[in-house]
Amino acid sequence: MMLTYHTGSVEETQSVAKALGEIVQPGDLLCLSGDLGAGKTTFTQGLARGLGVEEPVSSPTFTIIKEYDEGRIPLYHMDIYRLGESAAAEDLGFDEYFFGEGVSVVEWAEWLQDVLPEDRVQVIVHNLTPTDREITFAATGPRSEARLKELEKTCPTSR
Ligand SMILES: Nc1ncnc2c1ncn2[C@@H]1O[C@H](COP(=O)(O)OP(=O)(O)O)[C@@H](O)[C@H]1O
Ligand SMILES: [Mg+2]
């Protein structure tokens, strides 16, 4: 299943993400793809709000992983960009996050392909103009499929 949204501002992107943040369950994995500046971190900020995280969420480019525990379930926000192709070889204890009690959101997950659980929500953010984005969600298994079905209900694609 696939879902596509068009957003014209940061607020619109974050409101879609917030709706998903209200749906995700422990052990869910979201993989965010898109160019630098597409809006992956912006999206994660909206998702965090949907979980009830009030602390500001910034890019974990240097720490690689940042955990937020104040929401409905923990949020593990990862940005693999700096690790590049050595990412899968680094022993950063990724499994503890992927199979943990929270939701994992991974920017630049393409570098982790081989160590990622198979059932995940792929989120691709495309820059159309400086303010317009196309956000495509794809499910790769029953777990992610269930989340997208729910998202379609709570956040219709044409608004
Ligand atoms: N519709 C939109 N959705 C998301 N970000 C937007 C949008 N329009 C403009 N932006 C801007 O695009 C940039 C996205 O940056 P960021 O989220 O850090 O990207 P990434 O994490 O993909 O590198 C921000 O400066 C944000 O203000
Ligand atoms: Mg980012």
Short mmCIF file of N, CA and C and ligand atoms in Angstrom, two decimals:
data_model
loop_
_atom_site.label_atom_id
_atom_site.label_comp_id
_atom_site.label_asym_id
_atom_site.label_seq_id
_atom_site.Cartn_x
_atom_site.Cartn_y
_atom_site.Cartn_z
N MET A 1 0.84 -1.20 0.00
CA MET A 1 0.00 0.00 0.00
C MET A 1 0.86 1.24 0.00
N MET A 2 0.42 2.25 -0.75
CA MET A 2 1.14 3.52 -0.80
C MET A 2 0.19 4.67 -0.55
N LEU A 3 0.72 5.73 0.05
CA LEU A 3 -0.06 6.95 0.30
C LEU A 3 0.81 8.12 -0.10
N THR A 4 0.22 9.11 -0.77
CA THR A 4 1.00 10.29 -1.14
C THR A 4 0.31 11.56 -0.66
N TYR A 5 1.09 12.43 -0.05
CA TYR A 5 0.58 13.72 0.42
C TYR A 5 1.37 14.83 -0.25
N HIS A 6 0.70 15.94 -0.52
CA HIS A 6 1.41 17.14 -0.97
C HIS A 6 1.27 18.19 0.11
N THR A 7 2.39 18.77 0.51
CA THR A 7 2.34 19.80 1.55
C THR A 7 2.97 21.08 1.01
N GLY A 8 2.48 22.21 1.51
CA GLY A 8 2.96 23.49 1.02
C GLY A 8 3.67 24.31 2.08
N SER A 9 3.88 23.69 3.26
CA SER A 9 4.58 24.41 4.34
C SER A 9 5.10 23.39 5.35
N VAL A 10 6.00 23.88 6.20
CA VAL A 10 6.52 23.06 7.31
C VAL A 10 5.35 22.56 8.16
N GLU A 11 4.41 23.44 8.44
CA GLU A 11 3.28 23.08 9.31
C GLU A 11 2.46 21.94 8.70
N GLU A 12 2.26 21.97 7.38
CA GLU A 12 1.48 20.90 6.76
C GLU A 12 2.24 19.57 6.81
N THR A 13 3.53 19.63 6.57
CA THR A 13 4.35 18.40 6.66
C THR A 13 4.27 17.84 8.07
N GLN A 14 4.37 18.74 9.05
CA GLN A 14 4.37 18.28 10.44
C GLN A 14 2.99 17.79 10.87
N SER A 15 1.94 18.29 10.24
CA SER A 15 0.63 17.80 10.65
C SER A 15 0.38 16.38 10.13
N VAL A 16 0.90 16.05 8.95
CA VAL A 16 0.81 14.65 8.48
C VAL A 16 1.63 13.75 9.40
N ALA A 17 2.83 14.21 9.72
CA ALA A 17 3.72 13.42 10.57
C ALA A 17 3.13 13.24 11.97
N LYS A 18 2.49 14.29 12.45
CA LYS A 18 1.87 14.23 13.78
C LYS A 18 0.78 13.16 13.81
N ALA A 19 -0.01 13.10 12.74
CA ALA A 19 -1.07 12.08 12.65
C ALA A 19 -0.46 10.68 12.73
N LEU A 20 0.67 10.49 12.07
CA LEU A 20 1.34 9.18 12.13
C LEU A 20 1.90 8.92 13.53
N GLY A 21 2.37 9.98 14.16
CA GLY A 21 2.91 9.86 15.53
C GLY A 21 1.86 9.40 16.53
N GLU A 22 0.60 9.67 16.21
CA GLU A 22 -0.48 9.26 17.10
C GLU A 22 -0.86 7.79 16.89
N ILE A 23 -0.31 7.18 15.83
CA ILE A 23 -0.70 5.83 15.42
C ILE A 23 0.39 4.79 15.71
N VAL A 24 1.64 5.18 15.60
CA VAL A 24 2.75 4.21 15.66
C VAL A 24 2.79 3.44 16.97
N GLN A 25 3.33 2.23 16.89
CA GLN A 25 3.36 1.30 18.01
C GLN A 25 4.80 0.86 18.31
N PRO A 26 5.02 0.31 19.51
CA PRO A 26 6.37 -0.16 19.86
C PRO A 26 6.91 -1.12 18.81
N GLY A 27 8.17 -0.93 18.42
CA GLY A 27 8.80 -1.80 17.44
C GLY A 27 8.60 -1.37 16.00
N ASP A 28 7.84 -0.28 15.78
CA ASP A 28 7.66 0.22 14.42
C ASP A 28 8.95 0.88 13.92
N LEU A 29 9.14 0.81 12.61
CA LEU A 29 10.32 1.42 11.99
C LEU A 29 9.87 2.28 10.82
N LEU A 30 10.34 3.53 10.84
CA LEU A 30 10.09 4.44 9.72
C LEU A 30 11.44 4.79 9.11
N CYS A 31 11.57 4.58 7.80
CA CYS A 31 12.80 4.92 7.10
C CYS A 31 12.55 6.15 6.24
N LEU A 32 13.29 7.22 6.51
CA LEU A 32 13.09 8.47 5.79
C LEU A 32 14.16 8.66 4.73
N SER A 33 13.72 8.87 3.50
CA SER A 33 14.66 9.14 2.41
C SER A 33 14.33 10.49 1.79
N GLY A 34 15.33 11.06 1.14
CA GLY A 34 15.16 12.35 0.47
C GLY A 34 16.45 13.14 0.60
N ASP A 35 16.61 14.09 -0.30
CA ASP A 35 17.84 14.89 -0.33
C ASP A 35 18.04 15.65 0.99
N LEU A 36 19.24 16.14 1.18
CA LEU A 36 19.50 17.05 2.28
C LEU A 36 18.56 18.25 2.14
N GLY A 37 17.89 18.61 3.21
CA GLY A 37 16.98 19.75 3.15
C GLY A 37 15.60 19.40 2.62
N ALA A 38 15.33 18.14 2.37
CA ALA A 38 14.01 17.75 1.86
C ALA A 38 12.95 17.94 2.95
N GLY A 39 13.31 17.57 4.17
CA GLY A 39 12.34 17.72 5.26
C GLY A 39 12.25 16.51 6.17
N LYS A 40 13.27 15.67 6.19
CA LYS A 40 13.23 14.45 7.01
C LYS A 40 13.20 14.81 8.51
N THR A 41 14.05 15.73 8.90
CA THR A 41 14.08 16.13 10.31
C THR A 41 12.82 16.91 10.67
N THR A 42 12.37 17.75 9.76
CA THR A 42 11.12 18.49 9.95
C THR A 42 9.96 17.52 10.18
N PHE A 43 9.91 16.46 9.38
CA PHE A 43 8.89 15.42 9.52
C PHE A 43 8.98 14.77 10.90
N THR A 44 10.19 14.44 11.32
CA THR A 44 10.39 13.78 12.61
C THR A 44 9.91 14.66 13.77
N GLN A 45 10.08 15.98 13.60
CA GLN A 45 9.59 16.91 14.63
C GLN A 45 8.08 16.82 14.77
N GLY A 46 7.38 16.69 13.65
CA GLY A 46 5.92 16.55 13.70
C GLY A 46 5.52 15.23 14.33
N LEU A 47 6.24 14.18 13.96
CA LEU A 47 5.97 12.86 14.52
C LEU A 47 6.13 12.87 16.05
N ALA A 48 7.20 13.53 16.49
CA ALA A 48 7.47 13.63 17.92
C ALA A 48 6.31 14.33 18.62
N ARG A 49 5.78 15.36 17.99
CA ARG A 49 4.65 16.07 18.59
C ARG A 49 3.44 15.14 18.72
N GLY A 50 3.24 14.30 17.72
CA GLY A 50 2.13 13.35 17.76
C GLY A 50 2.29 12.33 18.89
N LEU A 51 3.53 12.07 19.26
CA LEU A 51 3.80 11.13 20.36
C LEU A 51 3.65 11.82 21.71
N GLY A 52 3.64 13.14 21.67
CA GLY A 52 3.57 13.90 22.92
C GLY A 52 4.92 14.35 23.44
N VAL A 53 5.93 14.35 22.56
CA VAL A 53 7.26 14.85 22.95
C VAL A 53 7.25 16.36 22.80
N GLU A 54 7.57 17.07 23.88
CA GLU A 54 7.56 18.53 23.80
C GLU A 54 8.96 19.10 23.65
N GLU A 55 9.94 18.34 24.09
CA GLU A 55 11.35 18.74 23.94
C GLU A 55 11.64 18.98 22.45
N PRO A 56 12.42 20.03 22.11
CA PRO A 56 12.73 20.25 20.69
C PRO A 56 13.51 19.09 20.09
N VAL A 57 13.18 18.72 18.87
CA VAL A 57 13.85 17.62 18.18
C VAL A 57 14.75 18.24 17.11
N SER A 58 16.04 17.94 17.18
CA SER A 58 16.96 18.46 16.17
C SER A 58 17.68 17.30 15.52
N SER A 59 18.40 17.59 14.45
CA SER A 59 19.05 16.52 13.70
C SER A 59 20.15 15.86 14.52
N PRO A 60 20.11 14.53 14.67
CA PRO A 60 21.17 13.84 15.44
C PRO A 60 22.38 13.51 14.56
N THR A 61 22.78 14.45 13.73
CA THR A 61 23.85 14.17 12.77
C THR A 61 25.14 13.74 13.46
N PHE A 62 25.46 14.35 14.59
CA PHE A 62 26.73 14.04 15.23
C PHE A 62 26.61 12.94 16.28
N THR A 63 25.46 12.86 16.93
CA THR A 63 25.29 11.81 17.93
C THR A 63 24.80 10.52 17.30
N ILE A 64 24.33 10.58 16.03
CA ILE A 64 23.76 9.45 15.30
C ILE A 64 22.40 9.02 15.84
N ILE A 65 22.31 8.81 17.15
CA ILE A 65 21.04 8.36 17.73
C ILE A 65 20.65 9.28 18.87
N LYS A 66 19.39 9.71 18.89
CA LYS A 66 18.91 10.46 20.04
C LYS A 66 17.57 9.87 20.46
N GLU A 67 17.43 9.67 21.76
CA GLU A 67 16.22 9.05 22.30
C GLU A 67 15.38 10.08 23.05
N TYR A 68 14.06 10.04 22.82
CA TYR A 68 13.13 10.94 23.52
C TYR A 68 12.13 10.07 24.26
N ASP A 69 12.07 10.26 25.57
CA ASP A 69 11.27 9.35 26.40
C ASP A 69 10.01 9.94 26.98
N GLU A 70 9.71 11.18 26.63
CA GLU A 70 8.58 11.82 27.34
C GLU A 70 7.23 11.58 26.66
N GLY A 71 7.21 10.91 25.52
CA GLY A 71 5.94 10.72 24.81
C GLY A 71 5.22 9.44 25.19
N ARG A 72 4.18 9.12 24.44
CA ARG A 72 3.36 7.91 24.65
C ARG A 72 4.21 6.65 24.61
N ILE A 73 5.13 6.58 23.66
CA ILE A 73 6.16 5.52 23.61
C ILE A 73 7.47 6.22 23.25
N PRO A 74 8.63 5.59 23.54
CA PRO A 74 9.91 6.25 23.22
C PRO A 74 10.08 6.47 21.72
N LEU A 75 10.79 7.53 21.38
CA LEU A 75 11.16 7.82 20.00
C LEU A 75 12.68 7.69 19.89
N TYR A 76 13.12 6.85 18.96
CA TYR A 76 14.56 6.73 18.68
C TYR A 76 14.80 7.37 17.33
N HIS A 77 15.45 8.50 17.33
CA HIS A 77 15.68 9.26 16.09
C HIS A 77 17.14 9.08 15.67
N MET A 78 17.33 8.52 14.50
CA MET A 78 18.69 8.23 14.03
C MET A 78 18.95 8.93 12.70
N ASP A 79 20.18 9.40 12.54
CA ASP A 79 20.60 9.98 11.27
C ASP A 79 21.91 9.32 10.89
N ILE A 80 21.86 8.49 9.86
CA ILE A 80 22.98 7.62 9.52
C ILE A 80 23.95 8.29 8.55
N TYR A 81 23.56 9.50 8.08
CA TYR A 81 24.32 10.17 7.02
C TYR A 81 25.84 10.18 7.27
N ARG A 82 26.23 10.54 8.49
CA ARG A 82 27.65 10.70 8.78
C ARG A 82 28.41 9.36 8.77
N LEU A 83 27.72 8.27 9.03
CA LEU A 83 28.38 6.95 9.04
C LEU A 83 28.63 6.45 7.62
N GLY A 84 27.77 6.87 6.68
CA GLY A 84 27.93 6.44 5.29
C GLY A 84 27.92 4.94 5.14
N GLU A 85 28.72 4.46 4.21
CA GLU A 85 28.60 3.03 3.88
C GLU A 85 29.15 2.10 4.96
N SER A 86 29.85 2.65 5.95
CA SER A 86 30.35 1.79 7.03
C SER A 86 29.27 1.55 8.10
N ALA A 87 28.10 2.18 7.91
CA ALA A 87 27.07 2.17 8.97
C ALA A 87 26.72 0.78 9.47
N ALA A 88 26.48 -0.15 8.54
CA ALA A 88 26.01 -1.47 8.95
C ALA A 88 27.07 -2.21 9.76
N ALA A 89 28.35 -1.86 9.53
CA ALA A 89 29.44 -2.54 10.21
C ALA A 89 29.67 -1.99 11.63
N GLU A 90 29.22 -0.78 11.89
CA GLU A 90 29.44 -0.18 13.21
C GLU A 90 28.53 -0.87 14.22
N ASP A 91 29.07 -1.20 15.37
CA ASP A 91 28.24 -1.84 16.37
C ASP A 91 27.66 -0.78 17.30
N LEU A 92 26.57 -0.18 16.87
CA LEU A 92 25.95 0.87 17.67
C LEU A 92 24.72 0.35 18.40
N GLY A 93 24.59 -0.98 18.42
CA GLY A 93 23.47 -1.57 19.14
C GLY A 93 22.13 -1.26 18.52
N PHE A 94 22.09 -1.19 17.21
CA PHE A 94 20.85 -0.81 16.51
C PHE A 94 19.69 -1.71 16.89
N ASP A 95 19.94 -3.01 17.06
CA ASP A 95 18.85 -3.95 17.34
C ASP A 95 18.09 -3.60 18.62
N GLU A 96 18.81 -3.06 19.59
CA GLU A 96 18.15 -2.67 20.83
C GLU A 96 17.07 -1.64 20.57
N TYR A 97 17.30 -0.83 19.56
CA TYR A 97 16.30 0.18 19.20
C TYR A 97 15.22 -0.43 18.33
N PHE A 98 15.63 -1.14 17.27
CA PHE A 98 14.66 -1.67 16.32
C PHE A 98 13.70 -2.66 16.97
N PHE A 99 14.17 -3.39 17.95
CA PHE A 99 13.31 -4.38 18.61
C PHE A 99 12.98 -3.95 20.04
N GLY A 100 13.05 -2.64 20.27
CA GLY A 100 12.79 -2.10 21.60
C GLY A 100 11.35 -1.70 21.80
N GLU A 101 11.15 -0.86 22.80
CA GLU A 101 9.79 -0.48 23.23
C GLU A 101 9.28 0.77 22.52
N GLY A 102 10.09 1.32 21.64
CA GLY A 102 9.69 2.58 21.01
C GLY A 102 9.57 2.48 19.50
N VAL A 103 9.41 3.65 18.86
CA VAL A 103 9.37 3.73 17.41
C VAL A 103 10.72 4.27 16.94
N SER A 104 11.30 3.61 15.93
CA SER A 104 12.57 4.06 15.36
C SER A 104 12.32 4.84 14.08
N VAL A 105 12.93 6.01 14.01
CA VAL A 105 12.86 6.84 12.81
C VAL A 105 14.28 7.03 12.31
N VAL A 106 14.55 6.56 11.09
CA VAL A 106 15.93 6.56 10.60
C VAL A 106 16.06 7.42 9.35
N GLU A 107 16.85 8.50 9.44
CA GLU A 107 17.18 9.29 8.26
C GLU A 107 18.38 8.64 7.59
N TRP A 108 18.36 8.57 6.28
CA TRP A 108 19.42 7.92 5.49
C TRP A 108 19.54 6.43 5.82
N ALA A 109 18.39 5.78 5.95
CA ALA A 109 18.37 4.36 6.29
C ALA A 109 18.98 3.51 5.18
N GLU A 110 19.14 4.07 3.97
CA GLU A 110 19.69 3.26 2.88
C GLU A 110 21.06 2.66 3.26
N TRP A 111 21.79 3.34 4.15
CA TRP A 111 23.09 2.83 4.56
C TRP A 111 22.99 1.65 5.53
N LEU A 112 21.79 1.41 6.04
CA LEU A 112 21.63 0.35 7.04
C LEU A 112 20.85 -0.84 6.50
N GLN A 113 20.54 -0.78 5.21
CA GLN A 113 19.67 -1.77 4.56
C GLN A 113 19.73 -3.16 5.18
N ASP A 114 20.95 -3.70 5.30
CA ASP A 114 21.10 -5.11 5.66
C ASP A 114 20.75 -5.43 7.11
N VAL A 115 20.75 -4.43 7.97
CA VAL A 115 20.47 -4.73 9.38
C VAL A 115 19.08 -4.28 9.81
N LEU A 116 18.29 -3.80 8.85
CA LEU A 116 16.96 -3.29 9.19
C LEU A 116 15.90 -4.39 9.17
N PRO A 117 14.97 -4.36 10.12
CA PRO A 117 13.81 -5.25 10.02
C PRO A 117 13.09 -5.03 8.69
N GLU A 118 12.49 -6.08 8.16
CA GLU A 118 11.91 -5.98 6.82
C GLU A 118 10.61 -5.19 6.75
N ASP A 119 9.82 -5.29 7.81
CA ASP A 119 8.52 -4.63 7.80
C ASP A 119 8.71 -3.20 8.28
N ARG A 120 8.64 -2.24 7.38
CA ARG A 120 8.88 -0.85 7.74
C ARG A 120 8.04 0.08 6.88
N VAL A 121 7.84 1.27 7.37
CA VAL A 121 7.19 2.31 6.58
C VAL A 121 8.30 3.10 5.90
N GLN A 122 8.33 3.06 4.57
CA GLN A 122 9.28 3.88 3.82
C GLN A 122 8.64 5.23 3.57
N VAL A 123 9.35 6.28 3.93
CA VAL A 123 8.83 7.64 3.72
C VAL A 123 9.82 8.35 2.81
N ILE A 124 9.33 8.79 1.65
CA ILE A 124 10.21 9.50 0.72
C ILE A 124 9.72 10.94 0.60
N VAL A 125 10.61 11.88 0.89
CA VAL A 125 10.26 13.29 0.80
C VAL A 125 10.95 13.89 -0.41
N HIS A 126 10.15 14.46 -1.31
CA HIS A 126 10.68 15.08 -2.52
C HIS A 126 10.48 16.59 -2.46
N ASN A 127 11.52 17.34 -2.76
CA ASN A 127 11.36 18.79 -2.91
C ASN A 127 10.74 19.05 -4.27
N LEU A 128 9.60 19.72 -4.30
CA LEU A 128 9.02 20.11 -5.58
C LEU A 128 9.37 21.57 -5.88
N THR A 129 9.19 22.41 -4.87
CA THR A 129 9.60 23.81 -4.95
C THR A 129 10.22 24.12 -3.59
N PRO A 130 10.69 25.36 -3.36
CA PRO A 130 11.26 25.65 -2.03
C PRO A 130 10.29 25.35 -0.88
N THR A 131 8.98 25.41 -1.13
CA THR A 131 8.03 25.17 -0.03
C THR A 131 7.12 23.97 -0.25
N ASP A 132 7.08 23.43 -1.45
CA ASP A 132 6.19 22.30 -1.72
C ASP A 132 6.95 20.98 -1.64
N ARG A 133 6.32 20.02 -0.97
CA ARG A 133 6.91 18.70 -0.83
C ARG A 133 5.89 17.63 -1.22
N GLU A 134 6.40 16.56 -1.80
CA GLU A 134 5.59 15.37 -2.00
C GLU A 134 6.11 14.32 -1.03
N ILE A 135 5.21 13.80 -0.21
CA ILE A 135 5.62 12.81 0.79
C ILE A 135 4.92 11.50 0.46
N THR A 136 5.70 10.49 0.15
CA THR A 136 5.15 9.19 -0.22
C THR A 136 5.45 8.18 0.87
N PHE A 137 4.41 7.46 1.29
CA PHE A 137 4.55 6.40 2.29
C PHE A 137 4.33 5.07 1.61
N ALA A 138 5.19 4.11 1.88
CA ALA A 138 4.98 2.77 1.35
C ALA A 138 5.16 1.77 2.49
N ALA A 139 4.27 0.78 2.54
CA ALA A 139 4.34 -0.27 3.56
C ALA A 139 5.05 -1.48 2.96
N THR A 140 5.85 -2.17 3.77
CA THR A 140 6.58 -3.34 3.27
C THR A 140 6.22 -4.62 4.02
N GLY A 141 5.10 -4.59 4.76
CA GLY A 141 4.69 -5.79 5.49
C GLY A 141 3.40 -5.50 6.24
N PRO A 142 2.86 -6.49 6.94
CA PRO A 142 1.56 -6.33 7.60
C PRO A 142 1.54 -5.24 8.68
N ARG A 143 2.62 -5.14 9.41
CA ARG A 143 2.69 -4.14 10.49
C ARG A 143 2.59 -2.73 9.91
N SER A 144 3.43 -2.44 8.93
CA SER A 144 3.46 -1.10 8.34
C SER A 144 2.17 -0.83 7.55
N GLU A 145 1.67 -1.86 6.94
CA GLU A 145 0.40 -1.77 6.21
C GLU A 145 -0.73 -1.30 7.14
N ALA A 146 -0.78 -1.88 8.31
CA ALA A 146 -1.82 -1.51 9.28
C ALA A 146 -1.70 -0.03 9.66
N ARG A 147 -0.47 0.45 9.83
CA ARG A 147 -0.28 1.86 10.22
C ARG A 147 -0.74 2.79 9.10
N LEU A 148 -0.45 2.44 7.86
CA LEU A 148 -0.82 3.32 6.75
C LEU A 148 -2.33 3.32 6.52
N LYS A 149 -2.96 2.18 6.75
CA LYS A 149 -4.43 2.14 6.65
C LYS A 149 -5.05 3.10 7.66
N GLU A 150 -4.48 3.10 8.85
CA GLU A 150 -4.96 3.98 9.91
C GLU A 150 -4.68 5.45 9.55
N LEU A 151 -3.50 5.69 9.00
CA LEU A 151 -3.14 7.07 8.63
C LEU A 151 -4.10 7.60 7.56
N GLU A 152 -4.43 6.75 6.63
CA GLU A 152 -5.35 7.16 5.55
C GLU A 152 -6.70 7.61 6.13
N LYS A 153 -7.12 6.92 7.22
CA LYS A 153 -8.38 7.27 7.87
C LYS A 153 -8.29 8.60 8.61
N THR A 154 -7.22 8.76 9.40
CA THR A 154 -7.15 9.94 10.27
C THR A 154 -6.61 11.16 9.54
N CYS A 155 -5.95 10.96 8.41
CA CYS A 155 -5.34 12.07 7.69
C CYS A 155 -5.55 11.87 6.20
N PRO A 156 -6.72 12.23 5.70
CA PRO A 156 -7.03 12.04 4.28
C PRO A 156 -6.01 12.76 3.39
N THR A 157 -5.72 12.17 2.24
CA THR A 157 -4.65 12.72 1.39
C THR A 157 -5.08 13.99 0.67
N SER A 158 -6.37 14.15 0.40
CA SER A 158 -6.78 15.41 -0.21
C SER A 158 -7.49 16.27 0.82
N ARG A 159 -6.82 17.34 1.23
CA ARG A 159 -7.39 18.19 2.26
C ARG A 159 -7.52 19.62 1.74
N1 LIG B 1 6.61 21.82 2.98
C1 LIG B 1 7.74 21.69 3.68
N2 LIG B 1 7.97 20.58 4.42
C2 LIG B 1 9.12 20.41 5.09
N3 LIG B 1 10.15 21.29 5.11
C3 LIG B 1 9.98 22.43 4.40
C4 LIG B 1 8.79 22.68 3.66
N4 LIG B 1 8.92 23.89 3.04
C5 LIG B 1 10.11 24.36 3.39
N5 LIG B 1 10.78 23.51 4.21
C6 LIG B 1 12.14 23.74 4.72
O1 LIG B 1 12.98 22.70 4.24
C7 LIG B 1 14.00 22.42 5.19
C8 LIG B 1 13.99 20.95 5.56
O2 LIG B 1 15.10 20.70 6.38
P1 LIG B 1 15.30 19.35 7.19
O3 LIG B 1 14.01 18.91 7.76
O4 LIG B 1 16.44 19.56 8.11
O5 LIG B 1 15.71 18.37 5.99
P2 LIG B 1 16.48 16.96 6.03
O6 LIG B 1 16.40 16.42 7.42
O7 LIG B 1 15.73 16.14 5.01
O8 LIG B 1 17.89 17.24 5.59
C9 LIG B 1 13.74 23.32 6.39
O9 LIG B 1 14.56 24.46 6.29
C10 LIG B 1 12.27 23.68 6.24
O10 LIG B 1 11.98 24.95 6.80
MG MG B 2 17.86 15.70 8.69
#
